[in-house]
Amino acid sequence: MSDSFSFEAVRAEALFVSSLQCSELPAAEQVRRAVVTTLRRNGIRGCAARVAGEFGDHPDLALPRMRWALATVRAVYPHHPAATPCPAPELALAS
């Protein structure tokens, strides 16, 4: 699993359990603030547990909310692909 995917999932779970609603059409700064606040309040595992609980209790409501959370996180947080390592320089061997 790549780091960007992990961060994306954690942020989406935090947004999912935050008090923000998709109907509010939150601005990017509101989303970032909600993610940080929710992670501080619940922690990564706490957010994941609450998401799991919602999917268990209300799967019909949880799925659209997670779709919104993922799409919003992808729009708000730019994706920075992992840096590609530079190839090692070829060493010239003396003959």
Coordinates of N, CA, C and O in Angstrom, one line a residue:
M1 N 0.8 -1.2 0.0 CA 0.0 0.0 0.0 C 0.9 1.2 0.0 O 1.8 1.3 0.8
S2 N 0.6 2.2 -0.9 CA 1.5 3.4 -1.0 C 1.1 4.4 0.1 O 0.0 4.3 0.7
D3 N 2.0 5.2 0.5 CA 1.8 6.2 1.5 C 0.6 7.1 1.1 O -0.2 7.5 2.0
S4 N 0.5 7.6 -0.1 CA -0.5 8.5 -0.5 C -1.9 7.8 -0.4 O -2.8 8.4 0.0
F5 N -2.0 6.5 -0.7 CA -3.2 5.8 -0.5 C -3.6 5.7 1.0 O -4.7 5.9 1.3
S6 N -2.6 5.5 1.8 CA -2.9 5.4 3.2 C -3.4 6.7 3.8 O -4.3 6.8 4.5
F7 N -2.7 7.8 3.4 CA -3.1 9.1 3.9 C -4.5 9.4 3.4 O -5.3 10.0 4.1
E8 N -4.8 9.1 2.1 CA -6.1 9.3 1.5 C -7.2 8.6 2.3 O -8.2 9.2 2.6
A9 N -6.9 7.3 2.6 CA -7.9 6.6 3.3 C -8.2 7.1 4.7 O -9.3 7.2 5.2
V10 N -7.1 7.5 5.4 CA -7.2 8.0 6.8 C -8.0 9.3 6.7 O -8.9 9.6 7.6
R11 N -7.7 10.2 5.8 CA -8.4 11.5 5.7 C -9.8 11.3 5.3 O -10.7 12.0 5.9
A12 N -10.1 10.4 4.4 CA -11.5 10.1 4.0 C -12.3 9.6 5.2 O -13.5 10.0 5.4
E13 N -11.7 8.7 6.0 CA -12.4 8.2 7.2 C -12.7 9.3 8.2 O -13.8 9.4 8.8
A14 N -11.7 10.2 8.4 CA -11.9 11.3 9.3 C -13.0 12.2 8.8 O -13.8 12.7 9.6
L15 N -13.0 12.5 7.5 CA -14.0 13.4 7.0 C -15.4 12.7 7.1 O -16.4 13.3 7.4
F16 N -15.4 11.4 6.8 CA -16.7 10.6 6.9 C -17.3 10.8 8.3 O -18.5 10.9 8.4
V17 N -16.5 10.7 9.4 CA -17.0 10.7 10.7 C -17.1 12.2 11.3 O -17.6 12.4 12.4
S18 N -16.7 13.1 10.5 CA -16.7 14.5 11.0 C -18.2 15.0 10.9 O -19.1 14.4 10.4
S19 N -18.4 16.2 11.4 CA -19.7 16.8 11.4 C -20.1 17.5 10.1 O -21.2 17.9 9.9
L20 N -19.1 17.6 9.2 CA -19.4 18.3 7.9 C -20.3 17.4 7.1 O -20.3 16.2 7.1
Q21 N -21.2 18.1 6.4 CA -22.2 17.5 5.5 C -21.9 17.8 4.1 O -21.6 19.0 3.8
C22 N -22.1 16.9 3.2 CA -21.9 17.2 1.7 C -22.9 18.3 1.3 O -22.5 19.1 0.4
S23 N -24.0 18.4 1.9 CA -25.0 19.4 1.5 C -24.5 20.8 1.8 O -24.9 21.8 1.2
E24 N -23.5 20.9 2.7 CA -22.9 22.2 3.0 C -21.9 22.7 1.9 O -21.6 23.9 1.9
L25 N -21.5 21.9 1.0 CA -20.5 22.2 0.0 C -19.3 22.9 0.6 O -19.0 24.0 0.3
P26 N -18.7 22.2 1.6 CA -17.6 22.8 2.3 C -16.4 23.2 1.4 O -16.1 22.5 0.5
A27 N -15.8 24.3 1.8 CA -14.6 24.8 1.1 C -13.4 23.9 1.5 O -13.5 23.2 2.5
A28 N -12.3 24.0 0.7 CA -11.2 23.2 1.0 C -10.7 23.4 2.4 O -10.3 22.4 3.1
E29 N -10.6 24.6 2.9 CA -10.1 24.9 4.2 C -11.0 24.3 5.3 O -10.5 23.8 6.3
Q30 N -12.3 24.3 5.1 CA -13.2 23.6 6.0 C -13.0 22.1 6.1 O -13.0 21.5 7.2
V31 N -12.7 21.5 5.0 CA -12.5 20.1 4.9 C -11.2 19.8 5.6 O -11.1 18.9 6.5
R32 N -10.1 20.5 5.3 CA -8.8 20.3 6.0 C -9.0 20.4 7.5 O -8.5 19.6 8.3
R33 N -9.7 21.4 8.0 CA -9.9 21.7 9.4 C -10.7 20.5 10.0 O -10.4 20.1 11.1
A34 N -11.7 20.1 9.3 CA -12.6 19.0 9.8 C -11.7 17.7 10.0 O -11.9 17.0 11.0
V35 N -10.9 17.4 9.0 CA -10.1 16.2 9.0 C -9.1 16.3 10.2 O -9.0 15.3 11.0
V36 N -8.4 17.4 10.3 CA -7.5 17.5 11.4 C -8.1 17.4 12.8 O -7.7 16.7 13.7
T37 N -9.2 18.1 12.9 CA -10.0 18.1 14.2 C -10.5 16.8 14.6 O -10.4 16.3 15.7
T38 N -11.0 16.1 13.6 CA -11.6 14.7 13.8 C -10.5 13.7 14.1 O -10.7 12.9 15.0
L39 N -9.4 13.8 13.5 CA -8.3 12.9 13.8 C -7.7 13.2 15.2 O -7.4 12.2 15.9
R40 N -7.6 14.4 15.5 CA -7.1 14.7 16.9 C -8.1 14.2 18.0 O -7.7 13.7 19.0
R41 N -9.4 14.3 17.7 CA -10.4 13.9 18.7 C -10.5 12.4 18.8 O -10.6 11.9 19.9
N42 N -10.5 11.7 17.6 CA -10.8 10.3 17.6 C -9.6 9.4 17.4 O -9.6 8.2 17.7
G43 N -8.5 9.9 16.8 CA -7.4 9.1 16.4 C -7.7 8.3 15.1 O -8.9 8.2 14.7
I44 N -6.7 7.8 14.5 CA -6.9 7.0 13.3 C -7.8 5.8 13.5 O -8.7 5.5 12.8
R45 N -7.5 5.0 14.6 CA -8.2 3.8 14.9 C -9.7 4.1 15.3 O -10.6 3.4 14.9
G46 N -9.8 5.2 16.0 CA -11.2 5.6 16.4 C -12.0 6.0 15.2 O -13.2 5.6 15.1
C47 N -11.5 6.7 14.2 CA -12.2 7.0 13.0 C -12.6 5.8 12.2 O -13.7 5.6 11.8
A48 N -11.6 4.9 12.1 CA -11.9 3.6 11.4 C -13.0 2.8 12.1 O -13.8 2.2 11.4
A49 N -13.0 2.8 13.4 CA -14.0 2.0 14.2 C -15.4 2.7 13.9 O -16.4 1.9 13.8
R50 N -15.4 4.0 13.9 CA -16.7 4.6 13.7 C -17.2 4.4 12.3 O -18.4 4.2 12.1
V51 N -16.3 4.4 11.3 CA -16.7 4.1 9.9 C -17.3 2.7 9.9 O -18.3 2.5 9.3
A52 N -16.6 1.8 10.4 CA -17.0 0.4 10.4 C -18.4 0.2 11.1 O -19.3 -0.5 10.6
G53 N -18.6 0.9 12.2 CA -19.9 0.9 12.8 C -21.0 1.4 12.0 O -22.1 0.9 11.9
E54 N -20.7 2.5 11.3 CA -21.7 3.1 10.4 C -22.1 2.2 9.2 O -23.2 2.1 8.8
F55 N -21.0 1.5 8.7 CA -21.3 0.6 7.6 C -22.1 -0.6 8.1 O -22.9 -1.2 7.4
G56 N -21.9 -1.0 9.3 CA -22.6 -2.1 9.9 C -24.1 -1.7 10.2 O -25.0 -2.5 10.0
D57 N -24.3 -0.5 10.8 CA -25.6 -0.1 11.2 C -26.4 0.5 10.0 O -27.6 0.3 10.0
H58 N -25.8 1.3 9.2 CA -26.5 2.0 8.1 C -25.8 1.9 6.8 O -25.3 3.0 6.2
P59 N -25.6 0.7 6.2 CA -24.8 0.6 5.0 C -25.4 1.4 3.8 O -24.7 2.0 3.0
D60 N -26.7 1.6 3.8 CA -27.4 2.4 2.7 C -27.0 3.8 2.8 O -27.0 4.5 1.8
L61 N -26.7 4.4 4.0 CA -26.3 5.8 4.1 C -24.8 5.9 4.1 O -24.3 7.0 3.7
A62 N -24.1 4.9 4.6 CA -22.7 5.0 4.7 C -22.0 5.0 3.3 O -21.0 5.7 3.1
L63 N -22.5 4.2 2.4 CA -21.8 4.2 1.1 C -21.8 5.5 0.4 O -20.7 5.9 -0.1
P64 N -22.9 6.2 0.2 CA -22.8 7.5 -0.4 C -22.0 8.5 0.3 O -21.3 9.3 -0.3
R65 N -22.0 8.4 1.7 CA -21.1 9.4 2.4 C -19.7 9.1 2.2 O -18.8 10.0 2.1
M66 N -19.3 7.8 2.2 CA -17.9 7.5 1.9 C -17.4 7.9 0.5 O -16.3 8.4 0.3
R67 N -18.3 7.7 -0.5 CA -18.0 8.2 -1.8 C -17.8 9.7 -1.8 O -16.8 10.1 -2.5
W68 N -18.6 10.4 -1.1 CA -18.4 11.9 -1.0 C -17.1 12.2 -0.3 O -16.3 13.0 -0.8
A69 N -16.8 11.5 0.8 CA -15.6 11.8 1.6 C -14.4 11.5 0.7 O -13.4 12.3 0.7
L70 N -14.4 10.4 0.0 CA -13.2 10.1 -0.9 C -13.0 11.1 -2.0 O -11.9 11.6 -2.2
A71 N -14.1 11.4 -2.6 CA -14.0 12.4 -3.7 C -13.6 13.8 -3.2 O -12.8 14.5 -3.8
T72 N -14.1 14.1 -2.1 CA -13.7 15.4 -1.5 C -12.2 15.5 -1.1 O -11.5 16.4 -1.3
V73 N -11.8 14.4 -0.4 CA -10.4 14.3 0.0 C -9.5 14.4 -1.3 O -8.5 15.1 -1.3
R74 N -9.8 13.7 -2.3 CA -9.0 13.7 -3.5 C -9.0 15.0 -4.2 O -8.0 15.4 -4.8
A75 N -10.1 15.8 -4.0 CA -10.1 17.1 -4.6 C -9.3 18.2 -3.8 O -8.7 19.1 -4.3
V76 N -9.4 18.0 -2.5 CA -8.8 19.0 -1.6 C -7.3 18.8 -1.4 O -6.5 19.7 -1.3
Y77 N -6.8 17.5 -1.3 CA -5.4 17.2 -1.0 C -4.8 16.8 -2.3 O -5.1 15.8 -2.9
P78 N -3.8 17.6 -2.8 CA -3.2 17.2 -4.1 C -2.4 15.9 -3.9 O -1.8 15.6 -2.9
H79 N -2.3 15.2 -5.0 CA -1.6 13.9 -5.0 C -0.2 14.2 -5.5 O 0.0 14.8 -6.5
H80 N 0.8 13.8 -4.7 CA 2.2 13.9 -5.0 C 2.7 12.5 -5.1 O 3.0 11.8 -4.1
P81 N 2.9 12.1 -6.4 CA 3.5 10.7 -6.5 C 4.8 10.6 -5.9 O 5.6 11.6 -5.8
A82 N 5.1 9.4 -5.4 CA 6.4 9.2 -4.8 C 7.5 9.5 -5.8 O 7.4 9.2 -7.0
A83 N 8.6 10.1 -5.3 CA 9.7 10.4 -6.1 C 10.3 9.2 -6.7 O 10.5 8.2 -6.0
T84 N 10.6 9.2 -8.0 CA 11.3 8.1 -8.6 C 12.8 8.3 -8.4 O 13.3 9.3 -8.6
P85 N 13.4 7.2 -7.8 CA 14.8 7.3 -7.5 C 15.6 7.5 -8.8 O 15.3 6.9 -9.9
C86 N 16.6 8.3 -8.7 CA 17.5 8.5 -9.9 C 18.3 7.2 -10.1 O 18.8 6.6 -9.1
P87 N 18.5 6.8 -11.3 CA 19.3 5.7 -11.6 C 20.8 5.9 -11.1 O 21.2 7.1 -11.2
A88 N 21.4 4.9 -10.7 CA 22.8 5.1 -10.2 C 23.7 5.4 -11.5 O 23.4 4.8 -12.5
P89 N 24.6 6.3 -11.3 CA 25.4 6.6 -12.5 C 26.3 5.3 -12.9 O 26.7 4.6 -12.0
E90 N 26.5 5.2 -14.1 CA 27.3 4.1 -14.6 C 28.8 4.4 -14.4 O 29.2 5.5 -14.6
L91 N 29.5 3.5 -13.8 CA 30.9 3.7 -13.6 C 31.7 3.1 -14.8 O 31.4 2.0 -15.2
A92 N 32.6 4.0 -15.2 CA 33.4 3.5 -16.3 C 34.6 2.7 -15.7 O 35.2 3.2 -14.7
L93 N 34.8 1.6 -16.2 CA 35.9 0.7 -15.7 C 37.1 0.9 -16.6 O 37.0 0.9 -17.8
A94 N 38.2 1.1 -16.0 CA 39.5 1.2 -16.7 C 39.8 -0.1 -17.3 O 39.7 -1.2 -16.7
S95 N 40.3 -0.1 -18.5 CA 40.7 -1.3 -19.2 C 42.2 -1.5 -19.2 O 43.0 -0.7 -19.0

